[in-house]
PDB file of C-alpha atoms and ligand atoms in Angstrom:
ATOM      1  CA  UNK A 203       0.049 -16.957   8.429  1.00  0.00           C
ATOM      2  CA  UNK A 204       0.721 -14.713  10.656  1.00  0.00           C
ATOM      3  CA  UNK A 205       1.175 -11.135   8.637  1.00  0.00           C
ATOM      4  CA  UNK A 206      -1.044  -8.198   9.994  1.00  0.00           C
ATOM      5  CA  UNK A 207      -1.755  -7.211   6.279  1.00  0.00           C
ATOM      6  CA  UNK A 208      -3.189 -10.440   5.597  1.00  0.00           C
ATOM      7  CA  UNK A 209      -5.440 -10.868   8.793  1.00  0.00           C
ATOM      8  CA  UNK A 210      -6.801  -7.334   7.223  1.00  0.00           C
ATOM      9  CA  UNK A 211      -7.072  -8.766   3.542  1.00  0.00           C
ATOM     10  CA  UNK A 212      -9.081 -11.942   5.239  1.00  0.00           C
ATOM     11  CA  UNK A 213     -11.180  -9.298   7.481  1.00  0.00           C
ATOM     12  CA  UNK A 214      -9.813 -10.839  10.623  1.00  0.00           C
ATOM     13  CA  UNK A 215      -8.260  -7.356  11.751  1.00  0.00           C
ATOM     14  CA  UNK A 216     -10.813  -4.276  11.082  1.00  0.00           C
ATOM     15  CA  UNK A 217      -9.738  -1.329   8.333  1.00  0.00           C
ATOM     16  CA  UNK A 218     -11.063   1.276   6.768  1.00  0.00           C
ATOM     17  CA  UNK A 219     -11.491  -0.178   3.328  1.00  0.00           C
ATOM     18  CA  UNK A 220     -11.391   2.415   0.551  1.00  0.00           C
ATOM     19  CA  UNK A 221     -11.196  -0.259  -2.705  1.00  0.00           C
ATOM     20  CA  UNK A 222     -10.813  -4.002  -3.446  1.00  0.00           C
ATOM     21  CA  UNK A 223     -11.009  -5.751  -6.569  1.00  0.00           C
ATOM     22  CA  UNK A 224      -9.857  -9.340  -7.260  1.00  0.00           C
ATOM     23  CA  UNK A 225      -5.889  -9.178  -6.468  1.00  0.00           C
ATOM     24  CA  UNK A 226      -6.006  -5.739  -4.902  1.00  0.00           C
ATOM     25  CA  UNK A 227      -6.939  -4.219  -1.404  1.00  0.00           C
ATOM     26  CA  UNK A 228      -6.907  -0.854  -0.126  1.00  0.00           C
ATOM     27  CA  UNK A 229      -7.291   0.823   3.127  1.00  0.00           C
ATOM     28  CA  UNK A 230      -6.137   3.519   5.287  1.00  0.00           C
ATOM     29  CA  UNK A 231      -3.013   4.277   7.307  1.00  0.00           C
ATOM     30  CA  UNK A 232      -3.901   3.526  11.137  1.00  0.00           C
ATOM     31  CA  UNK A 233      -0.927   6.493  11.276  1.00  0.00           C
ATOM     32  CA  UNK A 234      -1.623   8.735   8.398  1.00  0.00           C
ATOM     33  CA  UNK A 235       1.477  11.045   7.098  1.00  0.00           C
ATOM     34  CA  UNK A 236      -0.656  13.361   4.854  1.00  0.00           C
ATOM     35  CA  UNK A 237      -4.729  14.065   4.590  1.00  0.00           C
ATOM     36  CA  UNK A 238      -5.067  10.914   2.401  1.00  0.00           C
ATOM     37  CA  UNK A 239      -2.556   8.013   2.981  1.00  0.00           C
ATOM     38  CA  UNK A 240      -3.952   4.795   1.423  1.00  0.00           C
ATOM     39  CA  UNK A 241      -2.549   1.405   1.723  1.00  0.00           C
ATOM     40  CA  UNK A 242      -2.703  -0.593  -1.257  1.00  0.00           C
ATOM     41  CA  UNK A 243      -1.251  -4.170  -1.184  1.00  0.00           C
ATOM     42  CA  UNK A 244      -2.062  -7.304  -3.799  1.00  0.00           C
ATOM     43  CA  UNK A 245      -4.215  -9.939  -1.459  1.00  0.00           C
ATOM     44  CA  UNK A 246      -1.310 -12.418  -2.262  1.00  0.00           C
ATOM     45  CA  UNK A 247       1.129 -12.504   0.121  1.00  0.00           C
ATOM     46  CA  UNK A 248       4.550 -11.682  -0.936  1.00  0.00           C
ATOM     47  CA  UNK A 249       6.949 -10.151   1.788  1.00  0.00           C
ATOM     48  CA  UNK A 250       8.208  -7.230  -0.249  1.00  0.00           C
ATOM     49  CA  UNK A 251       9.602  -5.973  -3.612  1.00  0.00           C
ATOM     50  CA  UNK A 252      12.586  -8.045  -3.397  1.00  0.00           C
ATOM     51  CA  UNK A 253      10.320 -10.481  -4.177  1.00  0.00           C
ATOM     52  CA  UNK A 254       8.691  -9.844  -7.003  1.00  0.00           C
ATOM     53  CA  UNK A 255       9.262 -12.381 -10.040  1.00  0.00           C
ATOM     54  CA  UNK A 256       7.831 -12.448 -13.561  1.00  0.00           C
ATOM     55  CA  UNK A 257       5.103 -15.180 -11.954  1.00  0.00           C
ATOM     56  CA  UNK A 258       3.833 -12.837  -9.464  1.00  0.00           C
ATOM     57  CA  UNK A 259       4.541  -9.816 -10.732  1.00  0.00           C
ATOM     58  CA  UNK A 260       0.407  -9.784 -12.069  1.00  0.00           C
ATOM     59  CA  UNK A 261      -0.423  -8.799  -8.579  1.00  0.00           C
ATOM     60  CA  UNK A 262       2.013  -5.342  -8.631  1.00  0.00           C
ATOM     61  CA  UNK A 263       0.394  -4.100 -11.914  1.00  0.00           C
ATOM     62  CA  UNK A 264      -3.255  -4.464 -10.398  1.00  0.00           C
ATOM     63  CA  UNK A 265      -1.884  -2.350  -7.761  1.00  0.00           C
ATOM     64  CA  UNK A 266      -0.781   0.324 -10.191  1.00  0.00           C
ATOM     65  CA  UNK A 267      -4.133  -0.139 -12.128  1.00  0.00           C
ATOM     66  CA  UNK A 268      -6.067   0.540  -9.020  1.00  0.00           C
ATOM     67  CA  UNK A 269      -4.049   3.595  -7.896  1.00  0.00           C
ATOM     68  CA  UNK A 270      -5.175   5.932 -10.539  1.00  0.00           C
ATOM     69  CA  UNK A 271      -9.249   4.879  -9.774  1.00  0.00           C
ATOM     70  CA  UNK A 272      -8.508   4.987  -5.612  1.00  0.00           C
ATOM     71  CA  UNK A 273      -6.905   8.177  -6.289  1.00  0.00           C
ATOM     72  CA  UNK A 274      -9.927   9.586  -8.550  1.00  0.00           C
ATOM     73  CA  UNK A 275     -11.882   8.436  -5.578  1.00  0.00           C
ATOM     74  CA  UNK A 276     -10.108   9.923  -3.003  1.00  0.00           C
ATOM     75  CA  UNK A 277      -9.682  13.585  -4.993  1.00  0.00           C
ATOM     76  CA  UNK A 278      -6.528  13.796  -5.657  1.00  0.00           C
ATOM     77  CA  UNK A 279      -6.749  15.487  -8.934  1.00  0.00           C
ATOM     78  CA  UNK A 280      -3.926  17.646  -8.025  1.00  0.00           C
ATOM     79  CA  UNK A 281      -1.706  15.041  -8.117  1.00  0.00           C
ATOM     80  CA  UNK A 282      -0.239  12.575  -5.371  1.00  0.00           C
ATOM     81  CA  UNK A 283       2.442  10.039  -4.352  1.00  0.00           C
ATOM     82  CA  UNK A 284       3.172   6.385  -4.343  1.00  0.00           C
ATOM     83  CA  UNK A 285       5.668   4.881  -2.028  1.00  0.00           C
ATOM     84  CA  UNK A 286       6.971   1.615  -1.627  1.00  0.00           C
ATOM     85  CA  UNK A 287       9.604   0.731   1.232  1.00  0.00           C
ATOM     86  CA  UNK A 288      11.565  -2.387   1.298  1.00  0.00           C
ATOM     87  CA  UNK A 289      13.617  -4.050   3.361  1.00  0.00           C
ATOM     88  CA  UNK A 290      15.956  -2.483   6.534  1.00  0.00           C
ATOM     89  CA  UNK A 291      17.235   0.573   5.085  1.00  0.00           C
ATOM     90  CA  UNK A 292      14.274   0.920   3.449  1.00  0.00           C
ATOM     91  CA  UNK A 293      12.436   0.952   7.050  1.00  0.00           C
ATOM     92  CA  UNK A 294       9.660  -1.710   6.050  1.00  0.00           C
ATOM     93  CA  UNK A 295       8.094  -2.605   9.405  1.00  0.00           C
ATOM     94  CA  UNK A 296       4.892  -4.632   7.577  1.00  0.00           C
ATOM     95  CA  UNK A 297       6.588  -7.491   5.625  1.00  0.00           C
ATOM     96  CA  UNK A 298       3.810  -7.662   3.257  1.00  0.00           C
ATOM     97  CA  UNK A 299       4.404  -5.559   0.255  1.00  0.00           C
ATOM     98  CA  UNK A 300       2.337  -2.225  -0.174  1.00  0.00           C
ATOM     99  CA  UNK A 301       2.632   0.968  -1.619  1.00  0.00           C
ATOM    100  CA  UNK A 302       1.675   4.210   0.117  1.00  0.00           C
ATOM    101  CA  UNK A 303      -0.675   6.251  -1.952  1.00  0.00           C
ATOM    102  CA  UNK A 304      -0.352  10.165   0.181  1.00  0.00           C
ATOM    103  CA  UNK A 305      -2.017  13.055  -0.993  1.00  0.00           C
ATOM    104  CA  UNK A 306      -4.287  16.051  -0.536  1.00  0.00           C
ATOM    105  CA  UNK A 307      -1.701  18.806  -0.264  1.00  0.00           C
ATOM    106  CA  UNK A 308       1.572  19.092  -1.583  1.00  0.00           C
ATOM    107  CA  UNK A 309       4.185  17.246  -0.381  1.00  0.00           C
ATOM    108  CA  UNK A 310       7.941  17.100   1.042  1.00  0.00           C
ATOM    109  CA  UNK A 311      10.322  17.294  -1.979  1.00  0.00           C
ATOM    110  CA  UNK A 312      12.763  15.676   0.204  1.00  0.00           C
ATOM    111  CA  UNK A 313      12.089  11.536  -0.071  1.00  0.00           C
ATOM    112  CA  UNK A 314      14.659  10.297   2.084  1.00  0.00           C
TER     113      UNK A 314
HETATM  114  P1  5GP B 680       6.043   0.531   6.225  1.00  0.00           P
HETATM  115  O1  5GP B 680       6.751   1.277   7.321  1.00  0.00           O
HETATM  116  O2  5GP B 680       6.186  -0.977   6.387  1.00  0.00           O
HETATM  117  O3  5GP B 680       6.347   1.002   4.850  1.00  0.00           O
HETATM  118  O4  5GP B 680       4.506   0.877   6.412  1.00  0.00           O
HETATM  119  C1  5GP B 680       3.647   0.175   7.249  1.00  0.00           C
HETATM  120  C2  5GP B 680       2.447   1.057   7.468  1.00  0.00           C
HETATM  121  O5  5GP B 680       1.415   0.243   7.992  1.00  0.00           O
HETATM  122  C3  5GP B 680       2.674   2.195   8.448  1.00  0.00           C
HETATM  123  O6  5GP B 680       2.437   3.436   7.804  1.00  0.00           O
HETATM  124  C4  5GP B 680       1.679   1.907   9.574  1.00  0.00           C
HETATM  125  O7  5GP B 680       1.085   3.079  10.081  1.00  0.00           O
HETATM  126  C5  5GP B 680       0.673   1.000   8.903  1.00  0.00           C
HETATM  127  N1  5GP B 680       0.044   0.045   9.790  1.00  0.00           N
HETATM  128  C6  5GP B 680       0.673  -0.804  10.651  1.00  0.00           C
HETATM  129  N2  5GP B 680      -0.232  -1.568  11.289  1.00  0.00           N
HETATM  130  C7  5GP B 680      -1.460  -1.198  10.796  1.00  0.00           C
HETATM  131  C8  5GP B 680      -2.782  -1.645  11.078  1.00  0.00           C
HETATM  132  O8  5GP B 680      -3.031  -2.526  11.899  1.00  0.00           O
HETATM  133  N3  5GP B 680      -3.781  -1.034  10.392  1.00  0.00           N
HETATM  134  C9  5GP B 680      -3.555  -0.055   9.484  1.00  0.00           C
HETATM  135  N4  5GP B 680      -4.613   0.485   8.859  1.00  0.00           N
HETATM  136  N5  5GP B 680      -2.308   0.382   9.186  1.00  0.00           N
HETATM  137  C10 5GP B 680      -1.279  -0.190   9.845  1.00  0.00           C
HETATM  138 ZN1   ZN B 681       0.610 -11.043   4.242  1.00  0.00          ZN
END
């Protein structure tokens, strides 16, 4: 398939992995917005949250159970952020879902 996200998943395309379990990878932002901006995505493909169904939706909860541990690892006890853009107005340019985990000082209040 040809999705950037999953040529890094497979290893194919080199990252910075910071955690990876069974359903969930993480790595950083080739362009990070804040001193720690982790990508965290669910190894299955699925193009973003407008598709999410009650059969896959296993895969977006082991993302959320891995934020608060990649998070813990990354020192963000102060607190952080978890984005997820979808779609054209959205400005998704990687159509593989993932959530942006930023952090490490504090951030715009603004969010659009
Ligand atoms: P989006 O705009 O789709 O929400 O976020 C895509 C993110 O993927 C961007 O922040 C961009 O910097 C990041 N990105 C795009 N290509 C690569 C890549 O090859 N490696 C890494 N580590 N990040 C990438
Ligand atoms: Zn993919």
């Amino acid at each position: 398939m040809d999705c950037i996200f999953c040529k890094i998943i497979a290893g194919d395309i080199p990252s910075t992995k910071v955690y990876e379990d069974g359903k969930v990878f993480a790595f950083r932002d080739i362009n990070p917005q804040a001193p720690v901006h982790v990508l965290v995505v669910p190894k299955e493909h699925i193009p973003s949250a407008d598709f999410i169904t009650a059969e896959n939706s296993g895969n977006i909860s082991a993302v959320f159970e891995a934020v608060p541990k990649i998070a813990a690892a990354e020192g963000l006890t102060n607190g952080y952020r978890v984005i997820n853009n979808c779609g054209e107005d959205g400005c998704q340019s990687v159509k593989h879902i993932h959530f942006h985990l930023l952090g490490g000082k504090k951030l715009s209040e603004k969010m659009d």
